Short mmCIF file of C-alpha atoms in Angstrom, two decimals:
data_model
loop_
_atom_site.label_atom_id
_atom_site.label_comp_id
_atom_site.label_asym_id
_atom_site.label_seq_id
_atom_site.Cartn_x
_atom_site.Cartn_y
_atom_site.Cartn_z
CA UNK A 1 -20.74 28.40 -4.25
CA UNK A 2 -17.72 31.07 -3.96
CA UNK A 3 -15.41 29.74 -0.60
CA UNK A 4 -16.75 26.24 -0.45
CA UNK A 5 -17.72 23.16 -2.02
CA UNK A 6 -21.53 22.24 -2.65
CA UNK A 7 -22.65 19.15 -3.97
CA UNK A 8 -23.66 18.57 -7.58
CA UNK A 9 -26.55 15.99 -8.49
CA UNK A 10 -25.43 12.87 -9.15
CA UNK A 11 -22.49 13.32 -6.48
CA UNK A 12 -19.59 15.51 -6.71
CA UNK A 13 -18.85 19.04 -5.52
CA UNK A 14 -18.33 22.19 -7.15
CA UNK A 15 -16.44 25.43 -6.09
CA UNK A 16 -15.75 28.59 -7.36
CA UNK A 17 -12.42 29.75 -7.42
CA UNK A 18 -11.08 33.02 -8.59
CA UNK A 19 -6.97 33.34 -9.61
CA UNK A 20 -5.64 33.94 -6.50
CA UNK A 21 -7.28 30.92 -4.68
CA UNK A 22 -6.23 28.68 -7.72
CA UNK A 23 -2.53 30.15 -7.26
CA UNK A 24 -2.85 29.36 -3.71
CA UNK A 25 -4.12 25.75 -4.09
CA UNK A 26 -1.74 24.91 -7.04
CA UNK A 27 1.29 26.02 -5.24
CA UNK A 28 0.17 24.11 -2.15
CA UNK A 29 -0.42 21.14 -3.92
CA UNK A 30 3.27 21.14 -5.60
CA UNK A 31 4.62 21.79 -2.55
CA UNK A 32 2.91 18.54 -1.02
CA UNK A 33 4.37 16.01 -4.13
CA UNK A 34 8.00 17.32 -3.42
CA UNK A 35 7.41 16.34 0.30
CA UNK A 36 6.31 13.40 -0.50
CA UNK A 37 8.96 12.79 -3.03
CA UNK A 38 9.11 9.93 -5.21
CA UNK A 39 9.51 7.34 -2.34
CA UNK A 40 11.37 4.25 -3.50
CA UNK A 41 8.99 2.95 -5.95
CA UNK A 42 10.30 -0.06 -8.28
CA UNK A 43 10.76 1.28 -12.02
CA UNK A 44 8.20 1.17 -14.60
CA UNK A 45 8.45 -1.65 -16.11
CA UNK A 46 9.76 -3.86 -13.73
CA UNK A 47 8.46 -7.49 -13.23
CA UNK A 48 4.84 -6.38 -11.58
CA UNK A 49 4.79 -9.26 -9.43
CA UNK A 50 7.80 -7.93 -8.16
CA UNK A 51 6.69 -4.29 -7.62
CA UNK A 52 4.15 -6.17 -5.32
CA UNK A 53 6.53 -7.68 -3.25
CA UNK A 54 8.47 -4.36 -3.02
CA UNK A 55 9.51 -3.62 0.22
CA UNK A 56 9.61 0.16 1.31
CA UNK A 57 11.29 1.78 3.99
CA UNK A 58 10.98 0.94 7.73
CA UNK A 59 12.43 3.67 9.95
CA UNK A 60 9.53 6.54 10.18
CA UNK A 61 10.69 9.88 8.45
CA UNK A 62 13.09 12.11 10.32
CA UNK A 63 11.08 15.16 8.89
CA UNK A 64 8.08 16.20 11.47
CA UNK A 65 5.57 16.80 8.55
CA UNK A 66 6.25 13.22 6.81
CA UNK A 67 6.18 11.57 10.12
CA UNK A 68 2.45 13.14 10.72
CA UNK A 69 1.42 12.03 6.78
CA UNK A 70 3.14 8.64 7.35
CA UNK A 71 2.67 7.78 11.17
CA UNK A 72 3.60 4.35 12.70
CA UNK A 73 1.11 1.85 13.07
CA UNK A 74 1.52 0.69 16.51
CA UNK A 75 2.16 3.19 19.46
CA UNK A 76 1.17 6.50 19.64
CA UNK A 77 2.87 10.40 19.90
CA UNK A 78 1.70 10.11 23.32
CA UNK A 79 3.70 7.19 24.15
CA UNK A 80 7.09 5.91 24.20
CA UNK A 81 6.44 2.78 21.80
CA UNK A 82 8.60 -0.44 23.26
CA UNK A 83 10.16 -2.85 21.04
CA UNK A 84 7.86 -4.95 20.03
CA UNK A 85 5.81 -1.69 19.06
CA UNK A 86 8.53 -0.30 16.97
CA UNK A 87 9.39 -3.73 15.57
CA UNK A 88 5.59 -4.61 13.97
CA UNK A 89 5.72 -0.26 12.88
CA UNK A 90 8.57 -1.25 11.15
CA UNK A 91 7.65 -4.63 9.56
CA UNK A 92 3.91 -2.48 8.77
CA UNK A 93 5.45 0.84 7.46
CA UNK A 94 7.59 -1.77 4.64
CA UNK A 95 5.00 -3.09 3.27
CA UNK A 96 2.64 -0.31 3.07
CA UNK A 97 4.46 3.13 2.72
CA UNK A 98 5.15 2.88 -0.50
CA UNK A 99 1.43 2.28 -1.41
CA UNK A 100 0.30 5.42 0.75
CA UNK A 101 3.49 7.81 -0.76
CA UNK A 102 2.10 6.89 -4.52
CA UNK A 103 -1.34 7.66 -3.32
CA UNK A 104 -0.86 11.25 -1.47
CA UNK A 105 1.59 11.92 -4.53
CA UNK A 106 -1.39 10.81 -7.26
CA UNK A 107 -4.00 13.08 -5.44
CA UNK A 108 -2.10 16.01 -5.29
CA UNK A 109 -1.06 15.83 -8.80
CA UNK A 110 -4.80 15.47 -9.60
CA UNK A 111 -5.70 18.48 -7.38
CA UNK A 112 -3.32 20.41 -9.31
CA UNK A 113 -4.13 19.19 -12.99
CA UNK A 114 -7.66 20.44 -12.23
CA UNK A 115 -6.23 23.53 -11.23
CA UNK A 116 -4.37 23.61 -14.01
CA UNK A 117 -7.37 23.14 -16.06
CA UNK A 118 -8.88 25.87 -14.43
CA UNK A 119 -6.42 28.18 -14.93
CA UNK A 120 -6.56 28.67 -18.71
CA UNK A 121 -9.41 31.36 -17.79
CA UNK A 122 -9.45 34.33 -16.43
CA UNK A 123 -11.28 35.44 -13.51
CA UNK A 124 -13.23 33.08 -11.05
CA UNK A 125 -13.92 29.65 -12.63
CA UNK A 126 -16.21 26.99 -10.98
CA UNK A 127 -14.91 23.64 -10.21
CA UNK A 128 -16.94 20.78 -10.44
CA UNK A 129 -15.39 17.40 -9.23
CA UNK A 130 -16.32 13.98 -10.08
CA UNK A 131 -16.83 11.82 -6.28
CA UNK A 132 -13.37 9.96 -7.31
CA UNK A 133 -11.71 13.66 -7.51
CA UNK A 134 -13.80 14.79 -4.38
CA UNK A 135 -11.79 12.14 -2.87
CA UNK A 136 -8.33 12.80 -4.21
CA UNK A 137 -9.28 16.67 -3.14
CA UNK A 138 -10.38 15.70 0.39
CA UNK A 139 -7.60 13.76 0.69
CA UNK A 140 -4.68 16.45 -0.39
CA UNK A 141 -6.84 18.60 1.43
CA UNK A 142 -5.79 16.64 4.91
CA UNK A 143 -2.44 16.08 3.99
CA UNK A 144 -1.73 20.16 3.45
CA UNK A 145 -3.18 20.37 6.86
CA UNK A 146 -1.51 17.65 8.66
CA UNK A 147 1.66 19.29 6.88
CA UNK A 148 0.80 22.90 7.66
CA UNK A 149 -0.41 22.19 11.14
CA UNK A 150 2.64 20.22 11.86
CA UNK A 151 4.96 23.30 10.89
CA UNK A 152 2.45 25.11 13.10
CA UNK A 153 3.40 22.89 16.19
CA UNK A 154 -0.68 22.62 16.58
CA UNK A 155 -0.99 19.64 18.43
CA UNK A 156 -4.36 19.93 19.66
CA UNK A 157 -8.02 21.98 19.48
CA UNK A 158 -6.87 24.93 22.12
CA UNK A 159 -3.81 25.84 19.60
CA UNK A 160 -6.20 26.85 17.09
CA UNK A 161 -7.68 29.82 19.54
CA UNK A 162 -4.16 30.91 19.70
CA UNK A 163 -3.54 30.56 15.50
CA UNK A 164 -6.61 32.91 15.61
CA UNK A 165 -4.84 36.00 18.03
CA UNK A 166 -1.33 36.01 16.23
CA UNK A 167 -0.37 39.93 15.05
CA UNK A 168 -0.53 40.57 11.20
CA UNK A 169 3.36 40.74 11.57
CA UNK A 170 3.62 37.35 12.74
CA UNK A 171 5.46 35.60 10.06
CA UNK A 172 3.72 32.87 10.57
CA UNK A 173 0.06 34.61 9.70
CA UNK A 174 0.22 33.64 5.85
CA UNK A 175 0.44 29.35 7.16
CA UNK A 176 -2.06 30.24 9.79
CA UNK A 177 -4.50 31.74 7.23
CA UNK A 178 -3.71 28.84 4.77
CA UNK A 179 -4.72 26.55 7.34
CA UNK A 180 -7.54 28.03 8.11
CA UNK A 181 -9.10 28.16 4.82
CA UNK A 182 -8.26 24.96 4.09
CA UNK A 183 -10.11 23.76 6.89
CA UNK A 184 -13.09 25.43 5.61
CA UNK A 185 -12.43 24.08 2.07
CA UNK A 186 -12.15 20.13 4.07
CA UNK A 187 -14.88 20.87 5.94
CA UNK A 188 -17.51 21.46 3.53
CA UNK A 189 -16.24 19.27 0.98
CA UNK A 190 -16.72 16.44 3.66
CA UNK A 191 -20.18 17.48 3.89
CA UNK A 192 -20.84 17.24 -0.13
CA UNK A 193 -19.91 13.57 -0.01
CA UNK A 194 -21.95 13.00 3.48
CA UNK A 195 -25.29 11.44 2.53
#
């Protein structure tokens, strides 16, 4: 189990995870909610049919990494998207990113109150996940790699050869490696929850 997730009876995954790696995801993980900030979220309390009805933002986030966890709907990086395009991205990203904002920020917060959990021991611990935390995991899991990669400028599957060659005194090494294990991590969680 030590490195990856395997899956438990009954669903779920497990993983063992020693200090460091719980340091590493934790930190990660916090790092994720304050990029996704609080978004523009009606406050608690207000008239629910409201908060519904709350429209969000609809220009797409100036920041590379938020524009790659909250995309437009219509177009593609690709292509140049024309009005009509950028108009319905628009009208789609106000009624939705709000929803998808509270739902990165709610996984994340879950990966790291497991963490949390886990780190009132000492040593490795193992890590077993319910399948409504495998999801929250798999999904933070993405969203540290769409962030990371996007910091990375990978933009395709021939940038990862070159993430592989970089010199120990790149500075960049520690993201690479990140990303790289947290690949693996995605990877084999994926295949826990694969029937």
């Amino acid at each position: 189990m030590a490195g990856h997730f395997e899956p438990l009876p009954g669903g779920g995954a497990a993983i063992a995870l020693d200090e460091v790696e719980i340091s590493i995801l934790r930190s990660l993980a916090v790092q994720l909610v304050e990029l996704v900030g609080p978004g523009e979220e009606p406050v608690e309390g207000d008239d629910p049919l409201a908060a519904l009805f709350s429209e969000g933002p609809s220009e797409p986030p100036s920041d590379p990494a938020l524009a790659r966890l909250f995309p437009d709907a219509y177009g593609g990086p690709e292509r140049e998207p024309d009005e009509e395009a950028r108009r319905a991205s628009a009208e789609f990203r106000r009624f939705t990113e709000n929803d998808l904002r509270a739902r990165k920020r709610d996984d994340a917060i879950a990966v790291i109150r497991s963490l949390d959990a886990l780190a009132a021991g000492d040593g490795a611990a193992a890590l077993e996940l319910t399948p409504d935390e495998s999801r929250q995991w798999l999904g933070t899991l993405n969203d540290l790699r769409l962030a990371i990669g996007t910091r990375l400028e990978v933009t395709d599957e021939e940038d990862g050869g070159e993430l592989y060659r970089l010199p120990d005194a790149d500075p960049r090494k520690p993201m690479v490696l990140a990303y790289l294990w947290l690949g693996e991590l995605q990877q084999t969680l994926v295949e826990t929850l694969m029937p």
